[in-house]
Amino acid sequence: MNIRRILPGFVGILFLAIVPVLPVPPFWITLLNNIGLASLVTIGLVLLTGVGGLTSFGQAAFCGFGAYTTAVLSTNYGVSPWLTLPLSLIVGAVIALPLGLITVRLSGHFLPLGTIAWGLALYYLFGKIDLLGRYDGISGIPPIKFAGYRFLSDGSIYYLIWFFVIVVAIGAGNLLDSRIGRAIRALRGGGQAAEAFGVNIVRAKLTVFIFAGVVAALSGWLYAHMQRSVNPTPFGLSMGIEYLLMAVVGGAGHVWGAIFGASIVLVLKDILQRFLPDIIGTTANFEMIVFGILLVLILQLSRDGLWPLALKLLPKRPPRPVPASSRKLAKRTLAPAGSPLLKVEKARKAFGGLVAVNDVSFEVKAGQIVGLIGPNGAGKSTTFNLITGIASLTSGSVFYEGQPLRGDSPRQIARHGIARTFQHAKILPDMSVLENVALGAHLRGSAGVFRSFFRLEREEEATLLAEAATQLERVGLGQYRDRPAGDLALGQIRILEIARALAADPAVLLLDEPAAGLRHGEKQELASLLRKLREEGVSVLLVEHDMGFVMGLVDHLVVLDFGTLIADGQPADVRRHPSVIAAYLGGVA
Ligand code: ADP
Ligand code: MG
């Protein structure tokens, strides 16, 4: 354990622990309690919105479910709050599941609009149900008791609230720093690369949605027992908007930024409510206007919120070493060399009137490097997309080891051991080079949310990271391991994508123009890497422009022009083919 890594957190916790015993005004503690409650909701939003890219205005409703569950059970039925705690969380999760199923399928502006819709609807629902006391709500909620002690005062429930905040913050950080977390973080860019490596996108979105719902319900449970009464007001849309602002102000991508954002927004609001009436001489809601202007200014100052600015003031944390791993990941048994592996049969793809791939057939045998060449727009990348399930076939079929892949999703196709790179590289620029590669090994791990949250998957995670590090060394990017992937040059990013594909332990590698942007020496290294992979039994389908690069490397060459296959055979023969010379080599020949 590195002291410099844990010191800031240690100081923070120490500060929180001693505040209540310092001679501070009582309203400080109330304010800190409210910050803690809001932080819980905001941490959920950081994962949902900041990391997962799913904007929700409706999180306050989940606080309502947590709060009303315990309010009803502990007042009407005398159930102990400790029993209602898991029940409140379960209610949050059970409601998040169908709401999430509807919401995460929405895209663009419809997604936040959808959350506004159910956020509003649930608020009115709370106010209409007799069991929940309609708009008057429920009062007389018992305090939480622990070993005979009653958490009655603001100063005592304070510790309970902040205990949960710290547990949830650490757990959320653990979750992001795991196999599941990489899948969640990959949602942002649309998730296409993640899907190509076996991530179930809908499931990853649902996971964060439910996580956010459950931590909001936890906040509601605490709120109900702090306030000892509940009514619908704090669970409406305006609170939902405020939570989202906290996440954005703090810096929507950072777990600890959630606490920071909640603190800034609530302290600011408190100050404005306190002093503004004196300054402008009325008690109208002017603070909301000043509040809004200040928030716009803050966001002008730093688009990523204020946490990244605050981080600059903290001592810089050194990158973590890749943990040593004794276990080895299981390797796929590869088909014997020469056996039929990937077969494209009369594949056709039409985009409206444009036939991008026109009844193309070819085959990749195990242990072969097959080149797929053709001028720009010939349909090479589309062919890749048809094989990997990103695009659906208009007609024709793709077979893998004799089985048709028809209708399989990219995720199912990845399971067969078909791994790819993209012509327009799809990496996660903010994630480290190592983590980008580790995403490729997604299907080789199995740890879920629970184990990741409590850091019980460290051994598996270590093997995945060790595998990623091995592949990085193999492609020659080892020295960039801890850098953000966005720092790499374009050619290096292509190589990074190859390492990511290798981390999937592929049977077939589909490389879309991997040598573009590489210098001569780097191309030589890439060629020898591909030869080495072939020796190991991995098959490669290679889209390439550089004829020199392809000729010396491939066993078989397929040439496309305007979507149609015009030649298919040994490189030397294909090169002499008249239509190839006309279509592709043109003036060069
Ligand atoms: P290549 O990779 O050989 O350069 P592509 O497969 O990218 O060619 O494109 C083949 C043809 O299909 C091009 O004319 C391109 O404009 C068209 N095309 C590719 N993707 C789409 C799409 N999603 N929608 C419409 N047309 C597309
Ligand atoms: Mg292309």
Coordinates of C-alpha atoms and ligand atoms in Angstrom, one line a residue:
M1 CA 0.0 0.0 0.0
N2 CA 1.5 3.3 -1.1
I3 CA 1.2 6.0 1.6
R4 CA 0.9 8.8 -1.0
R5 CA -2.1 7.0 -2.5
I6 CA -4.1 6.7 0.6
L7 CA -3.0 9.9 2.4
P8 CA -5.6 12.3 1.0
G9 CA -8.4 10.0 1.8
F10 CA -7.1 9.4 5.3
V11 CA -6.9 13.2 6.0
G12 CA -10.4 13.6 4.6
I13 CA -11.8 10.9 6.9
L14 CA -10.0 12.3 9.9
F15 CA -11.4 15.7 9.2
L16 CA -14.9 14.3 8.9
A17 CA -14.5 12.4 12.2
I18 CA -13.5 15.4 14.3
V19 CA -15.9 18.0 12.9
P20 CA -18.8 17.2 15.3
V21 CA -16.6 17.5 18.4
L22 CA -15.1 20.8 17.4
P23 CA -17.0 23.9 18.6
V24 CA -18.7 24.6 15.3
P25 CA -22.2 26.1 15.0
P26 CA -24.9 23.3 15.0
F27 CA -26.1 24.3 11.5
W28 CA -22.7 23.1 10.1
I29 CA -23.6 19.6 11.2
T30 CA -27.0 19.8 9.6
L31 CA -25.4 21.1 6.4
L32 CA -22.8 18.3 6.5
N33 CA -25.6 15.8 6.9
N34 CA -27.4 17.2 3.9
I35 CA -24.2 17.1 1.9
G36 CA -23.7 13.5 2.9
L37 CA -27.2 12.5 1.8
A38 CA -26.9 14.4 -1.5
S39 CA -23.4 12.9 -2.0
L40 CA -24.9 9.4 -2.0
V41 CA -27.4 10.3 -4.8
T42 CA -24.7 12.2 -6.7
I43 CA -22.2 9.3 -6.6
G44 CA -24.9 7.2 -8.3
L45 CA -25.3 10.0 -10.9
V46 CA -21.5 10.1 -11.5
L47 CA -21.6 6.5 -12.5
L48 CA -24.8 6.8 -14.4
T49 CA -24.3 10.2 -16.1
G50 CA -20.7 11.1 -15.8
V51 CA -19.2 7.8 -16.6
G52 CA -22.0 5.9 -18.3
G53 CA -23.3 8.9 -20.3
L54 CA -26.9 8.4 -19.3
T55 CA -28.4 11.7 -18.1
S56 CA -31.1 11.3 -15.4
F57 CA -33.1 14.1 -13.9
G58 CA -35.2 11.7 -12.0
Q59 CA -32.9 10.4 -9.3
A60 CA -34.8 12.1 -6.5
A61 CA -37.7 9.7 -7.0
F62 CA -35.4 6.8 -6.0
C63 CA -34.7 8.6 -2.7
G64 CA -38.5 8.7 -2.3
F65 CA -38.8 4.9 -2.7
G66 CA -36.1 4.4 -0.1
A67 CA -37.7 6.9 2.3
Y68 CA -41.3 5.8 1.9
T69 CA -40.4 2.1 2.2
T70 CA -38.9 2.6 5.6
A71 CA -41.5 5.2 6.6
V72 CA -44.4 2.9 5.9
L73 CA -42.9 -0.2 7.4
S74 CA -41.4 1.3 10.5
T75 CA -44.5 3.4 11.4
N76 CA -47.4 1.3 10.3
Y77 CA -45.9 -2.1 11.0
G78 CA -43.2 -1.3 13.6
V79 CA -40.5 -3.0 11.5
S80 CA -37.0 -2.2 12.8
P81 CA -35.1 0.3 10.6
W82 CA -32.2 -2.1 10.2
L83 CA -34.7 -4.5 8.6
T84 CA -36.1 -1.8 6.4
L85 CA -32.7 -0.9 5.2
P86 CA -32.3 -3.9 2.9
L87 CA -35.9 -3.7 2.0
S88 CA -35.6 0.0 1.0
L89 CA -32.6 -0.9 -1.2
I90 CA -34.4 -3.8 -2.8
V91 CA -37.4 -1.6 -3.5
G92 CA -35.0 0.8 -5.2
A93 CA -33.5 -1.9 -7.3
V94 CA -36.8 -3.6 -8.2
I95 CA -38.2 -0.3 -9.4
A96 CA -35.0 0.7 -11.2
L97 CA -35.1 -2.6 -13.2
P98 CA -38.2 -1.9 -15.3
L99 CA -37.7 1.9 -15.4
G100 CA -34.1 1.2 -16.5
L101 CA -35.2 -1.3 -19.2
I102 CA -37.4 1.4 -20.7
T103 CA -35.0 4.3 -20.1
V104 CA -31.7 2.9 -21.3
R105 CA -33.1 2.0 -24.7
L106 CA -33.9 5.6 -25.3
S107 CA -31.2 7.6 -27.0
G108 CA -30.2 11.2 -27.6
H109 CA -32.5 13.8 -26.0
F110 CA -35.2 11.2 -25.4
L111 CA -33.2 9.7 -22.6
P112 CA -33.1 12.8 -20.3
L113 CA -36.7 13.6 -21.4
G114 CA -37.8 10.1 -20.4
T115 CA -36.2 10.6 -16.9
I116 CA -38.0 13.9 -16.5
A117 CA -41.3 12.1 -17.4
W118 CA -41.0 9.4 -14.8
G119 CA -39.4 11.8 -12.3
L120 CA -42.5 13.9 -12.5
A121 CA -45.0 11.0 -12.6
L122 CA -43.5 9.4 -9.5
Y123 CA -43.6 12.7 -7.5
Y124 CA -47.3 13.0 -8.2
L125 CA -47.7 9.3 -7.4
F126 CA -46.2 9.8 -3.9
G127 CA -48.6 12.7 -3.3
K128 CA -51.7 10.7 -4.4
I129 CA -51.4 7.5 -2.4
D130 CA -53.2 7.2 0.9
L131 CA -50.8 4.7 2.3
L132 CA -48.0 7.3 1.8
G133 CA -50.1 10.0 3.5
R134 CA -50.6 11.9 0.3
Y135 CA -49.0 15.4 0.2
D136 CA -48.9 15.5 4.0
G137 CA -46.6 12.5 4.1
I138 CA -45.8 10.3 7.0
S139 CA -44.5 11.5 10.4
G140 CA -43.4 9.9 13.6
I141 CA -40.8 7.7 11.9
P142 CA -38.7 6.1 14.7
P143 CA -35.0 6.9 14.9
I144 CA -32.3 4.3 14.1
K145 CA -31.1 2.4 17.1
F146 CA -27.8 0.6 17.5
A147 CA -26.9 -1.4 20.6
G148 CA -29.4 0.6 22.7
Y149 CA -28.1 3.9 21.3
R150 CA -30.6 6.1 19.4
F151 CA -29.4 8.2 16.5
L152 CA -31.6 11.1 17.5
S153 CA -29.4 14.2 17.2
D154 CA -27.9 15.7 14.0
G155 CA -24.5 15.1 15.5
S156 CA -25.1 11.3 15.9
I157 CA -26.7 10.4 12.6
Y158 CA -23.9 12.4 11.1
Y159 CA -21.6 9.5 11.6
L160 CA -24.0 7.0 10.2
I161 CA -24.6 9.1 7.1
W162 CA -20.9 9.7 6.4
F163 CA -20.1 6.0 7.1
F164 CA -22.4 5.1 4.2
V165 CA -21.0 7.9 2.0
I166 CA -17.5 6.7 2.4
V167 CA -18.4 3.0 1.9
V168 CA -20.4 3.8 -1.2
A169 CA -17.7 6.2 -2.5
I170 CA -14.9 3.6 -2.0
G171 CA -17.2 0.8 -3.5
A172 CA -18.1 3.0 -6.5
G173 CA -14.4 3.6 -7.0
N174 CA -13.7 -0.1 -6.8
L175 CA -16.5 -0.8 -9.2
L176 CA -15.1 1.6 -11.8
D177 CA -11.7 0.1 -11.3
S178 CA -12.7 -3.3 -12.4
R179 CA -13.7 -5.5 -15.3
I180 CA -17.3 -4.3 -15.0
G181 CA -16.1 -0.7 -14.6
R182 CA -14.2 -0.8 -17.8
A183 CA -17.4 -2.0 -19.5
I184 CA -19.3 0.9 -17.9
R185 CA -16.7 3.4 -18.9
A186 CA -16.8 2.1 -22.4
L187 CA -20.5 3.0 -22.7
R188 CA -19.6 6.6 -23.3
G189 CA -18.2 6.4 -26.8
G190 CA -21.3 4.5 -27.9
G191 CA -19.9 1.2 -26.7
Q192 CA -19.2 -0.3 -30.2
A193 CA -15.7 -1.3 -29.3
A194 CA -16.8 -2.8 -26.0
E195 CA -19.5 -4.8 -27.7
A196 CA -17.0 -6.2 -30.1
F197 CA -15.2 -7.6 -27.1
G198 CA -18.2 -9.2 -25.6
V199 CA -19.7 -6.5 -23.3
N200 CA -23.4 -6.6 -23.1
I201 CA -24.2 -3.0 -23.5
V202 CA -27.8 -3.0 -22.3
R203 CA -26.8 -5.0 -19.3
A204 CA -23.9 -2.6 -18.5
K205 CA -26.3 0.4 -18.7
L206 CA -28.9 -1.4 -16.5
T207 CA -26.2 -2.1 -14.0
V208 CA -25.3 1.5 -13.5
F209 CA -29.0 2.5 -13.6
I210 CA -29.8 0.1 -10.8
F211 CA -26.7 1.0 -8.8
A212 CA -27.7 4.7 -9.0
G213 CA -31.2 3.8 -7.9
V214 CA -30.0 1.7 -5.0
V215 CA -27.7 4.3 -3.6
A216 CA -30.4 7.0 -4.0
A217 CA -32.7 4.7 -2.1
L218 CA -30.1 4.4 0.6
S219 CA -30.0 8.2 0.9
G220 CA -33.7 8.2 1.2
W221 CA -33.7 5.6 4.0
L222 CA -31.2 7.8 5.9
Y223 CA -33.1 10.9 5.2
A224 CA -36.4 9.4 6.5
H225 CA -34.7 8.5 9.8
M226 CA -32.9 11.8 10.1
Q227 CA -35.9 13.9 9.4
R228 CA -38.3 11.4 11.1
S229 CA -40.9 12.5 8.6
V230 CA -41.3 12.4 4.9
N231 CA -43.4 14.1 2.3
P232 CA -43.2 14.2 -1.5
T233 CA -41.4 17.6 -1.9
P234 CA -37.8 16.5 -1.6
F235 CA -38.4 13.7 -4.2
G236 CA -39.6 15.9 -7.0
L237 CA -38.1 17.0 -10.2
S238 CA -36.4 20.2 -8.8
M239 CA -34.3 18.1 -6.4
G240 CA -33.6 15.7 -9.3
I241 CA -32.2 18.7 -11.3
E242 CA -30.2 19.8 -8.3
Y243 CA -28.6 16.4 -7.9
L244 CA -27.6 16.5 -11.5
L245 CA -26.1 19.9 -11.1
M246 CA -24.0 18.6 -8.1
A247 CA -22.7 15.9 -10.3
V248 CA -21.8 18.3 -13.1
V249 CA -20.3 20.9 -10.9
G250 CA -18.2 18.4 -9.1
G251 CA -17.0 16.9 -12.3
A252 CA -19.3 14.2 -13.6
G253 CA -16.7 11.6 -14.2
H254 CA -15.2 11.4 -10.7
V255 CA -16.6 9.6 -7.7
W256 CA -15.0 11.9 -5.2
G257 CA -16.1 14.9 -7.3
A258 CA -19.6 13.9 -6.3
I259 CA -19.0 14.8 -2.7
F260 CA -17.2 17.9 -3.8
G261 CA -20.0 19.0 -6.1
A262 CA -22.7 18.3 -3.4
S263 CA -20.7 20.4 -0.9
I264 CA -20.3 23.3 -3.3
V265 CA -23.9 23.4 -4.4
L266 CA -25.3 23.0 -0.9
V267 CA -22.9 25.4 0.8
L268 CA -23.5 28.0 -1.9
K269 CA -27.3 27.6 -1.6
D270 CA -27.0 27.9 2.2
I271 CA -25.0 31.1 2.0
L272 CA -27.3 32.6 -0.6
Q273 CA -30.4 31.8 1.3
R274 CA -28.9 33.3 4.4
F275 CA -27.5 36.5 3.1
L276 CA -29.3 37.4 -0.1
P277 CA -32.6 38.5 1.5
D278 CA -30.6 41.1 3.6
I279 CA -28.8 42.4 0.6
I280 CA -31.7 42.8 -1.8
G281 CA -34.3 43.3 0.9
T282 CA -36.9 40.6 -0.1
T283 CA -37.4 37.0 0.6
A284 CA -38.4 36.0 -2.9
N285 CA -36.4 33.1 -4.4
F286 CA -33.7 35.3 -5.8
E287 CA -31.1 32.9 -4.6
M288 CA -32.1 30.5 -7.3
I289 CA -31.2 33.1 -9.9
V290 CA -27.8 33.9 -8.4
F291 CA -27.2 30.2 -7.9
G292 CA -27.9 29.6 -11.6
I293 CA -25.6 32.3 -12.8
L294 CA -22.8 31.1 -10.5
L295 CA -23.2 27.6 -11.8
V296 CA -23.0 28.7 -15.4
L297 CA -19.8 30.6 -14.5
I298 CA -18.3 27.6 -12.8
L299 CA -19.0 25.5 -15.9
Q300 CA -17.5 28.1 -18.2
L301 CA -14.4 28.0 -16.1
S302 CA -14.1 24.3 -16.1
R303 CA -16.2 22.1 -18.4
D304 CA -15.3 19.0 -16.5
G305 CA -16.4 20.4 -13.3
L306 CA -14.3 21.6 -10.4
W307 CA -12.9 18.3 -9.1
P308 CA -10.2 18.1 -11.8
L309 CA -9.1 21.6 -10.6
A310 CA -9.1 20.5 -7.0
L311 CA -7.1 17.4 -7.9
K312 CA -4.3 19.6 -9.2
L313 CA -3.9 20.9 -5.7
L314 CA -3.7 17.5 -4.1
P315 CA -0.4 15.6 -4.3
K316 CA -0.2 13.6 -7.5
R317 CA -0.9 9.9 -7.1
P318 CA 1.7 7.7 -8.7
P319 CA 0.4 5.1 -11.1
R320 CA -0.3 1.7 -9.6
P321 CA 2.0 -1.1 -10.6
V322 CA 0.4 -4.0 -12.4
P323 CA -0.2 -6.5 -9.7
A324 CA 1.7 -9.7 -9.9
S325 CA -0.4 -12.6 -10.9
S326 CA 0.4 -16.2 -10.4
R327 CA -2.6 -17.6 -12.3
K328 CA -2.6 -17.9 -16.0
L329 CA -5.7 -17.2 -18.1
A330 CA -7.1 -20.2 -20.0
K331 CA -6.2 -20.2 -23.7
R332 CA -8.5 -21.2 -26.5
T333 CA -7.6 -24.4 -28.4
L334 CA -7.0 -23.3 -32.0
A335 CA -8.3 -25.2 -35.0
P336 CA -5.5 -27.3 -36.8
A337 CA -3.8 -25.3 -39.6
G338 CA -5.5 -25.5 -42.9
S339 CA -9.0 -26.4 -41.6
P340 CA -11.9 -24.2 -42.7
L341 CA -12.4 -21.4 -40.2
L342 CA -14.2 -18.3 -41.5
K343 CA -16.3 -18.5 -44.7
V344 CA -18.1 -15.6 -46.3
E345 CA -20.7 -16.9 -48.7
K346 CA -22.4 -14.5 -51.2
A347 CA -22.4 -11.8 -48.5
R348 CA -24.4 -8.8 -49.6
K349 CA -24.9 -5.4 -48.0
A350 CA -27.1 -2.7 -49.5
F351 CA -27.3 0.8 -48.0
G352 CA -30.5 1.9 -49.7
G353 CA -29.6 1.9 -53.4
L354 CA -25.9 1.5 -52.8
V355 CA -24.6 -2.1 -52.8
A356 CA -21.5 -1.8 -50.6
V357 CA -20.8 -5.5 -50.6
N358 CA -22.1 -7.4 -53.7
D359 CA -22.4 -11.2 -53.2
V360 CA -18.8 -11.6 -52.0
S361 CA -17.5 -15.0 -51.2
F362 CA -14.1 -16.0 -49.8
E363 CA -12.6 -18.1 -47.1
V364 CA -10.0 -17.8 -44.3
K365 CA -8.4 -21.1 -43.3
A366 CA -6.9 -21.7 -39.9
G367 CA -3.4 -20.4 -39.6
Q368 CA -3.6 -18.2 -42.7
I369 CA -3.1 -14.5 -43.2
V370 CA -5.6 -13.4 -45.8
G371 CA -5.4 -9.9 -47.3
L372 CA -8.5 -8.0 -48.3
I373 CA -7.6 -5.2 -50.6
G374 CA -9.3 -2.7 -52.8
P375 CA -9.7 1.0 -53.5
N376 CA -11.4 3.3 -51.1
G377 CA -15.0 2.6 -50.8
A378 CA -14.7 -0.9 -52.2
G379 CA -16.6 -2.4 -49.2
K380 CA -13.7 -3.8 -47.1
S381 CA -14.7 -2.2 -43.8
T382 CA -18.4 -3.1 -44.5
T383 CA -17.3 -6.7 -45.0
F384 CA -15.6 -6.6 -41.6
N385 CA -18.8 -5.2 -40.1
L386 CA -20.8 -8.0 -41.6
I387 CA -18.5 -10.7 -40.2
T388 CA -18.4 -9.2 -36.7
G389 CA -22.1 -8.6 -36.6
I390 CA -22.0 -4.8 -36.4
A391 CA -23.9 -4.6 -39.7
S392 CA -26.5 -7.1 -40.7
L393 CA -26.3 -9.0 -43.9
T394 CA -28.8 -8.1 -46.6
S395 CA -28.4 -11.6 -47.9
G396 CA -25.8 -14.3 -47.9
S397 CA -24.1 -15.9 -44.9
V398 CA -21.0 -16.0 -42.8
F399 CA -19.9 -19.3 -41.4
Y400 CA -17.5 -19.9 -38.5
E401 CA -16.1 -23.4 -38.2
G402 CA -19.0 -24.5 -40.4
Q403 CA -21.7 -22.9 -38.2
P404 CA -23.7 -19.9 -39.7
L405 CA -23.3 -16.7 -37.7
R406 CA -26.6 -15.3 -39.0
G407 CA -28.3 -13.0 -36.6
D408 CA -25.6 -13.3 -33.9
S409 CA -24.8 -10.0 -32.1
P410 CA -21.2 -8.6 -32.0
R411 CA -21.1 -9.9 -28.5
Q412 CA -21.9 -13.5 -29.4
I413 CA -19.5 -13.4 -32.3
A414 CA -16.7 -12.1 -30.0
R415 CA -17.3 -15.3 -27.9
H416 CA -16.2 -17.4 -30.9
G417 CA -12.8 -15.8 -30.8
I418 CA -13.3 -13.3 -33.6
A419 CA -11.5 -10.1 -32.5
R420 CA -11.1 -7.0 -34.5
T421 CA -9.6 -3.5 -34.8
F422 CA -11.4 -0.6 -36.4
Q423 CA -10.4 1.6 -39.3
H424 CA -11.4 4.6 -37.3
A425 CA -9.8 3.6 -34.0
K426 CA -12.3 3.2 -31.2
I427 CA -10.4 3.6 -28.0
L428 CA -11.3 5.3 -24.7
P429 CA -8.9 8.3 -24.7
D430 CA -9.3 9.0 -20.9
M431 CA -8.6 5.4 -19.9
S432 CA -5.0 4.3 -19.6
V433 CA -3.4 2.3 -22.4
L434 CA -3.4 -0.7 -20.1
E435 CA -7.1 -0.5 -19.3
N436 CA -7.9 -0.1 -22.9
V437 CA -6.2 -3.3 -23.7
A438 CA -7.7 -5.0 -20.6
L439 CA -11.2 -4.3 -22.1
G440 CA -10.2 -6.8 -24.8
A441 CA -10.0 -9.5 -22.2
H442 CA -13.5 -8.9 -20.9
L443 CA -14.8 -12.3 -21.8
R444 CA -11.9 -14.0 -20.1
G445 CA -13.1 -12.7 -16.7
S446 CA -16.3 -13.2 -14.9
A447 CA -16.4 -11.0 -11.8
G448 CA -19.7 -9.2 -11.3
V449 CA -20.9 -6.0 -9.6
F450 CA -21.0 -7.3 -6.1
R451 CA -17.5 -8.8 -6.1
S452 CA -16.1 -5.7 -7.8
F453 CA -17.7 -3.3 -5.3
F454 CA -16.1 -5.1 -2.4
R455 CA -12.9 -5.7 -4.2
L456 CA -13.2 -9.5 -3.9
E457 CA -12.1 -10.0 -7.5
R458 CA -8.6 -8.8 -7.2
E459 CA -7.0 -12.1 -8.2
E460 CA -9.0 -12.3 -11.4
E461 CA -8.4 -8.6 -12.1
A462 CA -4.7 -9.1 -11.6
T463 CA -4.6 -11.9 -14.2
L464 CA -6.6 -9.7 -16.6
L465 CA -4.3 -6.8 -16.2
A466 CA -1.2 -9.0 -16.4
E467 CA -2.5 -10.4 -19.6
A468 CA -3.1 -6.8 -20.9
A469 CA 0.4 -5.9 -19.9
T470 CA 1.9 -8.9 -21.7
Q471 CA 0.1 -8.0 -24.9
L472 CA 1.3 -4.5 -24.7
E473 CA 4.8 -5.6 -24.3
R474 CA 4.3 -7.9 -27.2
V475 CA 3.2 -5.1 -29.6
G476 CA 6.0 -2.8 -28.3
L477 CA 3.8 -0.3 -26.4
G478 CA 4.9 -1.4 -22.9
Q479 CA 6.4 1.9 -22.1
Y480 CA 3.1 3.7 -22.6
R481 CA 1.2 1.5 -20.2
D482 CA 0.0 4.1 -17.7
R483 CA -0.5 6.9 -20.1
P484 CA -4.0 8.0 -21.1
A485 CA -4.6 6.2 -24.5
G486 CA -5.6 9.6 -26.0
D487 CA -1.9 10.7 -25.7
L488 CA -0.7 8.2 -28.2
A489 CA 0.0 9.0 -31.9
L490 CA -2.5 7.6 -34.4
G491 CA -0.2 4.8 -35.6
Q492 CA 0.3 3.7 -32.0
I493 CA -3.4 3.8 -31.3
R494 CA -3.8 1.2 -34.2
I495 CA -1.2 -0.9 -32.5
L496 CA -3.0 -0.5 -29.2
E497 CA -6.2 -1.8 -30.9
I498 CA -4.2 -4.9 -32.0
A499 CA -3.0 -5.5 -28.4
R500 CA -6.7 -5.2 -27.3
A501 CA -7.7 -7.7 -29.9
L502 CA -4.9 -10.1 -28.8
A503 CA -6.0 -9.8 -25.2
A504 CA -9.2 -11.5 -26.2
D505 CA -7.2 -14.6 -27.1
P506 CA -8.5 -14.6 -30.6
A507 CA -8.7 -17.4 -33.1
V508 CA -9.2 -14.9 -35.9
L509 CA -7.9 -11.4 -36.0
L510 CA -9.6 -8.9 -38.2
L511 CA -7.4 -5.9 -38.8
D512 CA -8.7 -2.9 -40.7
E513 CA -5.8 -0.9 -42.1
P514 CA -3.5 -1.5 -39.2
A515 CA -0.4 -0.2 -40.9
A516 CA -1.9 3.2 -41.8
G517 CA 0.1 5.9 -40.2
L518 CA 3.0 3.7 -39.3
R519 CA 6.5 4.4 -40.3
H520 CA 8.5 1.9 -42.4
G521 CA 10.2 0.4 -39.5
E522 CA 7.0 0.1 -37.5
K523 CA 5.4 -1.7 -40.5
Q524 CA 8.2 -4.2 -40.5
E525 CA 7.6 -4.9 -36.8
L526 CA 3.9 -5.2 -37.4
A527 CA 4.6 -7.7 -40.2
S528 CA 6.8 -9.8 -38.0
L529 CA 4.2 -9.8 -35.2
L530 CA 1.6 -11.0 -37.7
R531 CA 3.9 -13.8 -38.9
K532 CA 4.6 -14.8 -35.3
L533 CA 0.9 -15.0 -34.6
R534 CA 0.4 -17.1 -37.7
E535 CA 3.1 -19.5 -36.4
E536 CA 1.1 -19.7 -33.2
G537 CA -2.0 -20.7 -35.1
V538 CA -3.9 -17.5 -35.1
S539 CA -5.6 -16.6 -38.4
V540 CA -5.6 -13.0 -39.7
L541 CA -7.9 -11.2 -42.1
L542 CA -6.1 -8.0 -43.1
V543 CA -7.4 -5.0 -44.8
E544 CA -4.6 -3.0 -46.2
H545 CA -3.8 -0.3 -48.7
D546 CA 0.0 -0.7 -48.9
M547 CA 0.6 -3.3 -51.5
G548 CA 4.2 -3.8 -50.6
F549 CA 3.2 -4.6 -47.0
V550 CA 0.5 -7.1 -48.1
M551 CA 2.5 -8.9 -50.8
G552 CA 5.3 -10.2 -48.7
L553 CA 3.0 -11.2 -45.9
V554 CA -0.3 -12.8 -46.9
D555 CA -1.0 -16.4 -47.9
H556 CA -4.0 -15.4 -49.9
L557 CA -5.4 -12.2 -51.4
V558 CA -8.9 -11.1 -52.0
V559 CA -9.6 -8.0 -54.1
L560 CA -12.8 -6.0 -54.0
D561 CA -13.8 -3.2 -56.3
F562 CA -17.1 -1.3 -55.9
G563 CA -18.3 -4.0 -53.6
T564 CA -17.6 -6.9 -56.0
L565 CA -14.9 -9.5 -55.7
I566 CA -12.6 -9.2 -58.7
A567 CA -9.8 -11.5 -57.8
D568 CA -9.0 -14.2 -55.3
G569 CA -5.9 -16.2 -55.1
Q570 CA -2.1 -16.3 -54.4
P571 CA -0.7 -12.8 -54.1
A572 CA 1.7 -13.2 -57.0
D573 CA -1.1 -14.3 -59.3
V574 CA -3.6 -11.7 -58.1
R575 CA -1.0 -9.0 -58.8
R576 CA -0.9 -9.9 -62.5
H577 CA -4.7 -10.1 -62.8
P578 CA -5.7 -7.5 -65.5
S579 CA -8.8 -6.3 -63.7
V580 CA -6.8 -5.8 -60.5
I581 CA -4.2 -3.8 -62.3
A582 CA -6.9 -1.7 -63.9
A583 CA -9.0 -1.2 -60.8
Y584 CA -6.5 -1.1 -58.0
L585 CA -2.9 -0.6 -59.1
G586 CA -4.0 1.7 -61.9
G587 CA -1.1 4.1 -62.7
V588 CA 1.3 2.3 -60.4
A589 CA 1.4 -0.7 -62.6
Ligands
ADP1 P1 -13.7 0.6 -47.7 O1 -13.5 0.1 -46.3 O2 -13.4 -0.5 -48.7 O3 -13.0 1.8 -48.0 P2 -16.4 0.8 -46.9 O4 -16.8 -0.6 -46.6 O5 -16.1 1.7 -45.8 O6 -15.2 0.8 -47.9 O7 -17.6 1.5 -47.8 C1 -18.1 0.9 -48.9 C2 -19.2 1.8 -49.4 O8 -20.3 1.7 -48.6 C3 -18.8 3.2 -49.6 O9 -19.4 3.8 -50.7 C4 -19.4 3.9 -48.3 O10 -19.8 5.2 -48.6 C5 -20.7 3.0 -48.1 N1 -21.1 2.9 -46.7 C6 -20.3 2.4 -45.7 N2 -21.0 2.4 -44.6 C7 -22.2 3.0 -44.8 C8 -23.3 3.3 -44.1 N3 -23.4 3.0 -42.7 N4 -24.4 3.9 -44.7 C9 -24.4 4.2 -46.0 N5 -23.3 3.9 -46.8 C10 -22.2 3.3 -46.2
MG2 MG -12.5 0.9 -44.8

